XYZ file of C-alpha atoms in Angstrom:
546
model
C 0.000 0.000 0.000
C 1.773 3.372 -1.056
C 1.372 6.701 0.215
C -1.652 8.008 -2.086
C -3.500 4.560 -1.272
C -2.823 5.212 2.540
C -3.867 8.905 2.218
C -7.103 7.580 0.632
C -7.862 5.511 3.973
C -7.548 8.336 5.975
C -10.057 10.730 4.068
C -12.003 7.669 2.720
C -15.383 9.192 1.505
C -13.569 12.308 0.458
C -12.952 10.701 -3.508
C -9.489 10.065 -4.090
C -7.509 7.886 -6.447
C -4.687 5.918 -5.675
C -1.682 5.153 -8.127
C -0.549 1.674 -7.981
C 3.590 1.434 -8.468
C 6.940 -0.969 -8.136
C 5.348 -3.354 -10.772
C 2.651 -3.575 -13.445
C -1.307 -3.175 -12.223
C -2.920 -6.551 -12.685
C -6.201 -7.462 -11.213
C -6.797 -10.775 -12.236
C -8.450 -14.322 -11.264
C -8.135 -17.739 -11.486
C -10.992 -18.677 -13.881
C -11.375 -22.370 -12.454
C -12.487 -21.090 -8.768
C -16.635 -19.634 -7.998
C -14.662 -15.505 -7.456
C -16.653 -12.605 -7.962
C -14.080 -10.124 -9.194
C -12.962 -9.695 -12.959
C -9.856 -9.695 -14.713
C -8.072 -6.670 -15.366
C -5.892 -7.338 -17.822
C -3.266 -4.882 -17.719
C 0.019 -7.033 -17.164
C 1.636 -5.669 -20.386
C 3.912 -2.575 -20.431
C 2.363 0.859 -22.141
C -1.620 0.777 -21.021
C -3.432 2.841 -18.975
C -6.304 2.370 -17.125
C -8.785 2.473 -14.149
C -10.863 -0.238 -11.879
C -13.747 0.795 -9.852
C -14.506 -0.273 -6.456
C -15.602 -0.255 -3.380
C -13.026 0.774 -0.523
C -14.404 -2.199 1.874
C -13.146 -4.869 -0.968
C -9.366 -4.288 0.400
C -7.914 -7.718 1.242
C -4.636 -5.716 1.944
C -5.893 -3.508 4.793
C -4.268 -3.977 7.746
C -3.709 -2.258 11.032
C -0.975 0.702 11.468
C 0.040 2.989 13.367
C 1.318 6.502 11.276
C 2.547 10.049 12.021
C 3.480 12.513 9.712
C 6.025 15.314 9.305
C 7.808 17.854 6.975
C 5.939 15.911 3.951
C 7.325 12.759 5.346
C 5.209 9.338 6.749
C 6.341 7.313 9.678
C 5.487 4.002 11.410
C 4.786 3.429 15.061
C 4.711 0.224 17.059
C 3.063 2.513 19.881
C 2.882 5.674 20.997
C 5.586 4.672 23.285
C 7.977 3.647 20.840
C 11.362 5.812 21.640
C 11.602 7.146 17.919
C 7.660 7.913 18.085
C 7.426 9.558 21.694
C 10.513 11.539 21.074
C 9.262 12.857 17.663
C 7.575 16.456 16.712
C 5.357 15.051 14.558
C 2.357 17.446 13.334
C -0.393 14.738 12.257
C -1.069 11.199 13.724
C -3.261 8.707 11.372
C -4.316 5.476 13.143
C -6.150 2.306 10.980
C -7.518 -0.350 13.894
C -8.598 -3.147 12.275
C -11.174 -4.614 15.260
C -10.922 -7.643 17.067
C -13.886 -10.094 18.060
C -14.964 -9.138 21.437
C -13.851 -12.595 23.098
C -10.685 -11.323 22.273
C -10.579 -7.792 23.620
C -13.472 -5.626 24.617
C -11.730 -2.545 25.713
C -13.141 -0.834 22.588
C -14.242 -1.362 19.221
C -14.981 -5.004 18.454
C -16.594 -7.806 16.860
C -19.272 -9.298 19.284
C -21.617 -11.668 17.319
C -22.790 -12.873 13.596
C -25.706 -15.360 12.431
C -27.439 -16.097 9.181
C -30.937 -16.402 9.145
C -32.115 -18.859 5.924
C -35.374 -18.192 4.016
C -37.427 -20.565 6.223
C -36.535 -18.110 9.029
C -33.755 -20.551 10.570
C -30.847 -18.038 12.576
C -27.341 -19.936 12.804
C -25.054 -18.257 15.001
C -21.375 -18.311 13.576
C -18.336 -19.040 16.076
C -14.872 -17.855 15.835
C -11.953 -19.421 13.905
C -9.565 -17.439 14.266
C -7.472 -14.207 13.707
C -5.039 -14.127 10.477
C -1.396 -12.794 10.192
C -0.347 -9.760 9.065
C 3.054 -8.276 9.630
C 1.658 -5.106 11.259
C 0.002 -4.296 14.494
C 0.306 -2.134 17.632
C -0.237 -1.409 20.758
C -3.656 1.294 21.498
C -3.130 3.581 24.154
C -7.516 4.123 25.792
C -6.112 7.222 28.006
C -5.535 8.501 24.363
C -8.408 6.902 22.807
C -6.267 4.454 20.722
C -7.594 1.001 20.186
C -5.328 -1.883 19.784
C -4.608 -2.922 16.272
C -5.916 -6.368 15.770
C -6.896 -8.138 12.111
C -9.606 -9.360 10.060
C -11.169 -12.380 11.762
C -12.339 -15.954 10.230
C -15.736 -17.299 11.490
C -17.988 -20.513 10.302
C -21.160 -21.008 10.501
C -22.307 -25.054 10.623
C -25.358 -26.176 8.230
C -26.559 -29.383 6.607
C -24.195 -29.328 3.539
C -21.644 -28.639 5.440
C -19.073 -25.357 7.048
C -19.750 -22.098 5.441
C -16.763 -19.734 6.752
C -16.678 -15.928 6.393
C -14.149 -12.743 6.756
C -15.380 -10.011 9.181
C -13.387 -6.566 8.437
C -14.387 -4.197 10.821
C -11.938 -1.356 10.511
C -11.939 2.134 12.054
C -9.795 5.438 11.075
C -8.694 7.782 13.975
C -7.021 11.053 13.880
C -5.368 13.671 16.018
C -2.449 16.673 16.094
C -0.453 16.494 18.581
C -1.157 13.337 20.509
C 1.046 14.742 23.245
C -1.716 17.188 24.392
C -5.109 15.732 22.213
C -6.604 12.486 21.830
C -7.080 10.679 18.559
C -10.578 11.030 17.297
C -12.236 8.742 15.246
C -13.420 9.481 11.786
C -15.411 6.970 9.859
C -15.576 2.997 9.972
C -15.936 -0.036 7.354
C -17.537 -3.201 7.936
C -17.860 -6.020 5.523
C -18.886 -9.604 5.141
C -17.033 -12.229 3.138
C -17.780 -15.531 2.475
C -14.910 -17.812 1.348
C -13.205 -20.714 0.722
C -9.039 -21.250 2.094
C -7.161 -22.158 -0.909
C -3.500 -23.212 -1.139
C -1.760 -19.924 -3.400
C 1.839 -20.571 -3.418
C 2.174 -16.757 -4.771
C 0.074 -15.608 -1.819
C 1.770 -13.301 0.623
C 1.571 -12.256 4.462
C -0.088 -8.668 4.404
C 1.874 -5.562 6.261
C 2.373 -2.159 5.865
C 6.259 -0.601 5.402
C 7.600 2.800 4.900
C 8.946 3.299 1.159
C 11.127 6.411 -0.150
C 9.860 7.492 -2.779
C 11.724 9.335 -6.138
C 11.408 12.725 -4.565
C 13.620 11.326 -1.379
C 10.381 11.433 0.683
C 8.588 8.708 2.959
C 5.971 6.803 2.571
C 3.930 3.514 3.095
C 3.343 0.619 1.292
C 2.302 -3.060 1.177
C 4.857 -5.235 2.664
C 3.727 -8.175 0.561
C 2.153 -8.226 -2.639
C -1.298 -9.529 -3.339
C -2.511 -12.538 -4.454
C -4.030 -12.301 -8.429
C -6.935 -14.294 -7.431
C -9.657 -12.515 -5.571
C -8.476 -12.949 -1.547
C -10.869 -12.157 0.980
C -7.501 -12.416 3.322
C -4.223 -13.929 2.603
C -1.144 -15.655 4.476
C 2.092 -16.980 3.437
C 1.187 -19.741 0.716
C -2.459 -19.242 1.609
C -5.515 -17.350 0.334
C -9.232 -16.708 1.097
C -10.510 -17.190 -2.175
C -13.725 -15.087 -2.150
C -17.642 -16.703 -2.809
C -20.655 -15.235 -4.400
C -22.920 -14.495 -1.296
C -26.000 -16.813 -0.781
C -28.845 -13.888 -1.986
C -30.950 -15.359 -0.211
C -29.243 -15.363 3.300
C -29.459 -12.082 6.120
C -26.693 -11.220 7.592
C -26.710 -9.893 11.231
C -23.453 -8.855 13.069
C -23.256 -6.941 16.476
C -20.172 -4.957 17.256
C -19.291 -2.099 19.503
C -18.391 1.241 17.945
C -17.512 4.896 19.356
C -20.960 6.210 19.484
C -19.778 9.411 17.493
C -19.892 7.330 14.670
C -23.014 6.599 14.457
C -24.739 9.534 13.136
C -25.385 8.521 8.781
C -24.193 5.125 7.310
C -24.461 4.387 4.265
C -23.961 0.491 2.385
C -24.340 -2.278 0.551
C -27.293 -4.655 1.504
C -30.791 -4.754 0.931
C -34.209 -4.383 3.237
C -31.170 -3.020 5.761
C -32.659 -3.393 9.741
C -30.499 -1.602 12.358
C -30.410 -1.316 16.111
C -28.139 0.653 18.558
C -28.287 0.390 22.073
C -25.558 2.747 23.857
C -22.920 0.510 26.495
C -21.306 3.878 28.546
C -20.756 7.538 27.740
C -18.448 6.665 24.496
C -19.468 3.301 23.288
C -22.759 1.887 21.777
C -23.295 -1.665 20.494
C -25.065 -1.388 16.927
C -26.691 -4.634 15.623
C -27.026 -4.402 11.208
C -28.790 -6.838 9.575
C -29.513 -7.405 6.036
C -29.308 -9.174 2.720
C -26.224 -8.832 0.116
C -26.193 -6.899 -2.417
C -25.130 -7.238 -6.240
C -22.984 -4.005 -7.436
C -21.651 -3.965 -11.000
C -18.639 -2.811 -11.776
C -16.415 -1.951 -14.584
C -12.278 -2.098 -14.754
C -11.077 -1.064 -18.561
C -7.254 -0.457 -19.886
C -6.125 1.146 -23.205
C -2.870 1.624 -24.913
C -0.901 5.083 -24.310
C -0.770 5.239 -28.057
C -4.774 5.254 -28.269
C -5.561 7.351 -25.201
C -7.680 10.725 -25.549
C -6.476 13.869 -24.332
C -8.746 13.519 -21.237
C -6.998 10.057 -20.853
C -3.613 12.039 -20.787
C -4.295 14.682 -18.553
C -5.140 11.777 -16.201
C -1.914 10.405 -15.949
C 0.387 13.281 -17.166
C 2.251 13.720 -13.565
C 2.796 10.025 -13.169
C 6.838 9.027 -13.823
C 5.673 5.520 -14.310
C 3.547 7.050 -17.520
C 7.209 8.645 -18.893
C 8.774 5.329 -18.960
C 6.345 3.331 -20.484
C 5.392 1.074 -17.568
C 1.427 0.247 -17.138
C -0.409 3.012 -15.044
C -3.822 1.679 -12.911
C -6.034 3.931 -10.858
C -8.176 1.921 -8.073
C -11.076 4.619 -7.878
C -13.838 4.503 -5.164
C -17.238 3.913 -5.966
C -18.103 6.601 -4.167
C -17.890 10.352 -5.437
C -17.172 12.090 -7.943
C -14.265 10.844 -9.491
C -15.466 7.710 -10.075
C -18.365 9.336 -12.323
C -15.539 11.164 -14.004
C -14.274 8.164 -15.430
C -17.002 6.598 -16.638
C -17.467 9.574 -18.658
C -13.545 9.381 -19.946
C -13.613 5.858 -20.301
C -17.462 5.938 -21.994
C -16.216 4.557 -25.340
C -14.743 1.797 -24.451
C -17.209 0.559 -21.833
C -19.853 0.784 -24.121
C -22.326 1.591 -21.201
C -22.142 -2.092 -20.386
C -20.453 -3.229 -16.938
C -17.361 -6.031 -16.812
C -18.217 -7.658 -13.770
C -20.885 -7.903 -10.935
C -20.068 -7.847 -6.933
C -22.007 -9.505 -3.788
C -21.234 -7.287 -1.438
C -22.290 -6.919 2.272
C -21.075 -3.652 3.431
C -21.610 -0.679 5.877
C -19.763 2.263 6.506
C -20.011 5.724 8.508
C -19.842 9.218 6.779
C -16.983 11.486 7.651
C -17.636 13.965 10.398
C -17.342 16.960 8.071
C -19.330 15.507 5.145
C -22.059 14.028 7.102
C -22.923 17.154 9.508
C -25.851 18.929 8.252
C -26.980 22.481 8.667
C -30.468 21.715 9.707
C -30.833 21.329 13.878
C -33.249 18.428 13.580
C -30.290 16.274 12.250
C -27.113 18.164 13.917
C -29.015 17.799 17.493
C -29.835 13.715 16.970
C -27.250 11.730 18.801
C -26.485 8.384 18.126
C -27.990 6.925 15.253
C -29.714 8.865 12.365
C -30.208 6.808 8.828
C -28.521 4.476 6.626
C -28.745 4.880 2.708
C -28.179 1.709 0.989
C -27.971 1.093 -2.857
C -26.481 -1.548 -5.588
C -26.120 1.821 -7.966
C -22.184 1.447 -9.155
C -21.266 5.265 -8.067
C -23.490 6.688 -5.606
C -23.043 10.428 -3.536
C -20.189 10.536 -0.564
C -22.607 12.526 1.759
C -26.215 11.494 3.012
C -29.286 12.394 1.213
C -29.828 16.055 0.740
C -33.123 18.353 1.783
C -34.180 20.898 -0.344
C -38.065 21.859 -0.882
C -39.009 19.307 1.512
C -37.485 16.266 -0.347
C -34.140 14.194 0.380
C -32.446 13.839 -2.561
C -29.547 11.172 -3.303
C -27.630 10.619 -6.252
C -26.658 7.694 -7.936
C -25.262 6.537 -11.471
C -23.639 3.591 -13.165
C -23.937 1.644 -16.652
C -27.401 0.781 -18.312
C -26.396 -2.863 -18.793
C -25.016 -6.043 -16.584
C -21.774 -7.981 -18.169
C -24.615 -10.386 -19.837
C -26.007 -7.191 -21.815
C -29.200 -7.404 -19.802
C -30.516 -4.034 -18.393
C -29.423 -3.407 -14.816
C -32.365 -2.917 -12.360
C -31.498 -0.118 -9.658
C -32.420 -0.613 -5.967
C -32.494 2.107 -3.543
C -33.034 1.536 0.469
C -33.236 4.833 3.140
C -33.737 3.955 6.751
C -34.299 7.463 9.117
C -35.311 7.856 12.717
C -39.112 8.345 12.841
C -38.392 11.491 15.632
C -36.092 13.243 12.906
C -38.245 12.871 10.611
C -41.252 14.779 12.226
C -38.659 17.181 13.637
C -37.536 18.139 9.617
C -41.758 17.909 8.773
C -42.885 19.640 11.831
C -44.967 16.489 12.396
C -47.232 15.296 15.138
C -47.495 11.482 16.006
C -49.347 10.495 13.492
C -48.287 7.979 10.791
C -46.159 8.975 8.053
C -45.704 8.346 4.793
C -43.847 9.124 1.748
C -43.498 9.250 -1.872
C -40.165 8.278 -3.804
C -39.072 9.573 -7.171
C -37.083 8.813 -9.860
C -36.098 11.480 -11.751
C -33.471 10.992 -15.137
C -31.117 13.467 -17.084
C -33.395 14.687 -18.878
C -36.201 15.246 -16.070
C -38.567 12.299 -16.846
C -40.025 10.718 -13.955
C -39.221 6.976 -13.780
C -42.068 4.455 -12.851
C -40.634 2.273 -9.379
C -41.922 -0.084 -6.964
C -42.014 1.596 -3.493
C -42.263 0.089 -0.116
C -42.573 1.977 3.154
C -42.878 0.890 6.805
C -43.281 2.730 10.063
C -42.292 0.560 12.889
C -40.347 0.877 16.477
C -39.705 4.307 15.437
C -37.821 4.051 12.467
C -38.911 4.967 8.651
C -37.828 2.314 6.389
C -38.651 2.810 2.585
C -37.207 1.452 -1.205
C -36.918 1.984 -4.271
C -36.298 -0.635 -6.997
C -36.760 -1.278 -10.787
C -34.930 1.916 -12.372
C -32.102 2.380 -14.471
C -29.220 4.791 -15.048
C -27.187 6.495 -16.298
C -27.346 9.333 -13.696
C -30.835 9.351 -11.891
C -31.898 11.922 -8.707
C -33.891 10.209 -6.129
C -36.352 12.035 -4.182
C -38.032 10.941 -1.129
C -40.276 13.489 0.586
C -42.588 12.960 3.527
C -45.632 13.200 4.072
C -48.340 12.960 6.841
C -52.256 11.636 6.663
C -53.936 13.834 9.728
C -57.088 12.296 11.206
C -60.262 14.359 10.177
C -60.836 17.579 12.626
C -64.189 16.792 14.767
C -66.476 19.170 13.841
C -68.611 20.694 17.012
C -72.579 19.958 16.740
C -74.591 22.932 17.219
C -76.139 23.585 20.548
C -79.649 21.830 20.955
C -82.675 24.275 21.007
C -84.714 24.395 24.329
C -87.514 22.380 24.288
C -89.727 24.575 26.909
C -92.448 25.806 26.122
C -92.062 29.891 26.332
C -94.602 32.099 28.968
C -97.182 33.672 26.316
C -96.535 37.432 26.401
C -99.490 39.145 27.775
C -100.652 42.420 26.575
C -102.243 44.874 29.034
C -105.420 45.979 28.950
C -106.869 49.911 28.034
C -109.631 51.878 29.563
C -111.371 54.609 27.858
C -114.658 56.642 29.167
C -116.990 57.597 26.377
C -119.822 59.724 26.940
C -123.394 60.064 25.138
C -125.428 63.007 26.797
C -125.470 62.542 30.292
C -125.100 58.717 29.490
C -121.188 57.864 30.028
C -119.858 54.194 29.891
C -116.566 52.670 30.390
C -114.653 50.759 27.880
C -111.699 48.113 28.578
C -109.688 46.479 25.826
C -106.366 46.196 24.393
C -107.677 48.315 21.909
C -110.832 50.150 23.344
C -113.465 51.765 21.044
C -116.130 53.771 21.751
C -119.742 52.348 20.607
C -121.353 54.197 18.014
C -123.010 57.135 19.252
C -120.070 57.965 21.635
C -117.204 59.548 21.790
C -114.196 59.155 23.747
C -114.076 61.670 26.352
């Protein structure tokens, strides 16, 4: 692993791509054995190319301990090593890979996994073991350093037999000066890989070593090369050969975490269930489950002599490029840079992918990228949403709000390596409370409508699902294509009917008649004079009212 591929773990969401040197780029596989990965057939001198994937497919990750100064990279055993504790150095950069909890549970760690089959039957797996690498070190917890441990095997028993899987749980931490700060973690990666231990004579023990480079400076690279075929993990003379994942089979893993890191995840798996359940003031233990998911991908090469000038400009700065030996970019699936060269590389994909991943995957956003403006999400602690998708680039930040809808990017090739049309799936699980706080919402159900919208502003027609449960919105999206579609979800809420107040009843008492008092007049005739009472007296004919 060089320098550029080691800066790229430590600002992993942040798209970066990493320049593979000391020998041709070849990313190939034995044919003969069920891998997942394609061939990249770049062993010749004079090509130039690119392979996309995703950072948690990284066989050669291992743990190490870094510091940085005056443009130059460093390794540390611990931070009580006499070279490292007696060193100015400006920048410490920390990769933990996590051990299963049985092992140490002073921090992050690997507590449980199961399967659970279609009929609904959960196997729990047990622990193999712990593979070799040739670098680890010792954590320091007063300075919020983990232990660097490695990837570790597990099997799970069934009727046909052991099925035996890679956990990678790996977490990036930070910090200044570690002489008056602690380190401060950034993101993690967790992945899932079945596989099968193969005898490779050519495979290598993984490790990390400093390397000067042409310009006199230091940095790191694999100590060991990789194995062509596609290694989950590898040892001296031994390989993980990597499996297609069962489709059909959910994953569920439980591991402990800084509870910082919580906050938006984003992965690969399907219909994507997630609990977290906090353990003390820094760590929570989050349980993901899920089914795998099938990513295609695309790795292309071409000949210096037939590159475009977009090609060039590409690899212009590289010294390998000058003398003629093969130049390979490993670009992230995630970002921009990755759309950038699809678009470079568009005529000789042919909108049509090489090769098509099972991936189970889940990973936090960076601090910086995944803080929002809005209060409702920058106030949530703990746990906020995931965003999963198969899409073969998708956006490096969670979904964004604007006129009440999240929107999420995503893009990729129209067509799988058979030439059939690739079907897009989307998957966004949000706290129910953060949602209403966004919405201004009561307790009432929600609900919400999901969008597809292409280039050119057509709506696509999807199948959407949506459930409301334990406090937690969990919706899809599946049956669209790319190139470059915008998915909007926006939320919505059915209020009950507003009772409408009945009139007040009329009496039903009778009323007092109103009485109208009686007049007296005297009328007089003559001497003759009567007296006449009425409500409206008149005097008799003959009379007049005196």
């Amino acid at each position: 692993m060089n320098y550029a591929r080691y800066m790229r773990v430590k600002i992993f969401l942040l798209t970066v791509i990493v320049c593979l040197v000391n020998q041709p780029i070849s990313f190939a596989v034995d044919t003969d054995l069920p891998v997942s990965a394609t061939q990249f057939n770049g062993d010749q001198r004079g090509n130039f190319g690119f392979v996309l994937r995703d950072s948690y497919l990284e066989a050669s990750e291992n743990s190490h301990l870094s510091a940085y100064a005056n443009g130059n990279t460093y390794l540390c055993e611990s931070l009580d090593e006499s070279f490292c504790a007696n060193s100015t150095f400006t920048n410490w950069d920390a990769i933990v890979i996590a051990p299963p909890c049985s092992i140490d549970a002073s921090s992050i760690c690997i507590n449980r996994l199961k399967v659970v089959d279609e009929s609904g039957t959960s196997r729990s797996a047990s622990l193999i073991r712990t593979i070799k690498t040739k670098s680890q070190f010792k954590g320091d917890l007063s300075k919020n350093l983990p232990t660097g441990s490695t990837t570790s095997l597990w099997k799970i028993e069934t009727e046909q037999g052991a099925n035996t899987y890679a956990v990678h749980l790996m977490e990036n931490l930070q910090v200044g000066n570690v002489k008056t700060d602690k380190f401060k973690p950034a993101i993690f990666e967790l992945s899932i890989a079945e596989y099968v231990e193969r005898s490779v004579p050519e495979a290598q023990t993984i490790g990390t070593k400093v390397m000067t480079y042409p310009d006199g400076k230091q940095g790191l690279i694999n100590a060991g090369v990789p194995s062509k075929i596609n290694c989950a993990w590898q040892e001296q003379g031994v390989c993980g050969v990597e499996q297609v994942l069962n489709p059909n089979l959910r994953f569920e893993i439980s591991f402990q975490i800084q509870s910082e890191l919580q906050g938006w995840l984003h992965g690969r798996l399907t219909d994507a269930q997630v609990k977290s359940e906090p353990i003390n003031e820094s760590l929570s233990m989050m349980t993901i489950s899920g089914l795998p998911s099938f990513v295609p991908t695309v790795s292309a090469y071409v000949p210096y002599s037939d590159t475009t000038p977009e090609m060039k400009a590409m690899y212009a700065n590289s010294s390998h490029a000058a003398i003629g030996d093969t130049v390979g970019y490993v670009i992230s699936s995630v970002g921009n840079a990755a759309l950038k060269y699809l678009n470079v590389f568009s005529n000789v994909l042919k909108d049509r992918a090489t090769s098509k991943l099972g991936i189970w995957s889940v990973g936090s956003l960076t601090s910086d990228v995944a803080s929002a403006r809005n209060p409702c999400l920058t106030n949530s602690t703990g746990f906020i949403g995931l965003v999963t998708s198969n899409a073969m680039v998708y956006a490096d930040a969670p979904p964004t709000l604007e006129d009440g809808s999240f929107n999420y990017k995503v893009a990729g090739l129209h067509y799988n390596p058979d030439g059939s049309v690739f079907s897009g799936y989307y998957g966004l699980t949000i706290s129910s409370s953060v949602v209403r706080c966004l919405y201004a919402m009561n307790e009432a159900p929600i609900s919400a409508t999901v969008s597809i919208i292409g280039e050119s502003g057509e709506e696509k027609v999807v199948t959407t699902t949506i459930v409301e449960e334990n406090n937690w919105v969990r919706l899809s999206a599946s049956g669209f294509s790319f190139s470059n579609p915008e998915i909007k979800v926006k939320f919505t809420q059915v209020q009950p009917p507003k009772a409408i107040p009945s009139p007040a009843p009329k009496s039903t008492v009778n009323p007092k008649p109103s009485i109208t008092p009686l007049r007296q007049i005297t009328c007089v005739k003559g001497k003759s004079v009567k007296k006449v009472s009425g409500s409206n007296p008149r005097c008799p004919s003959g009379y007049k009212k005196r």
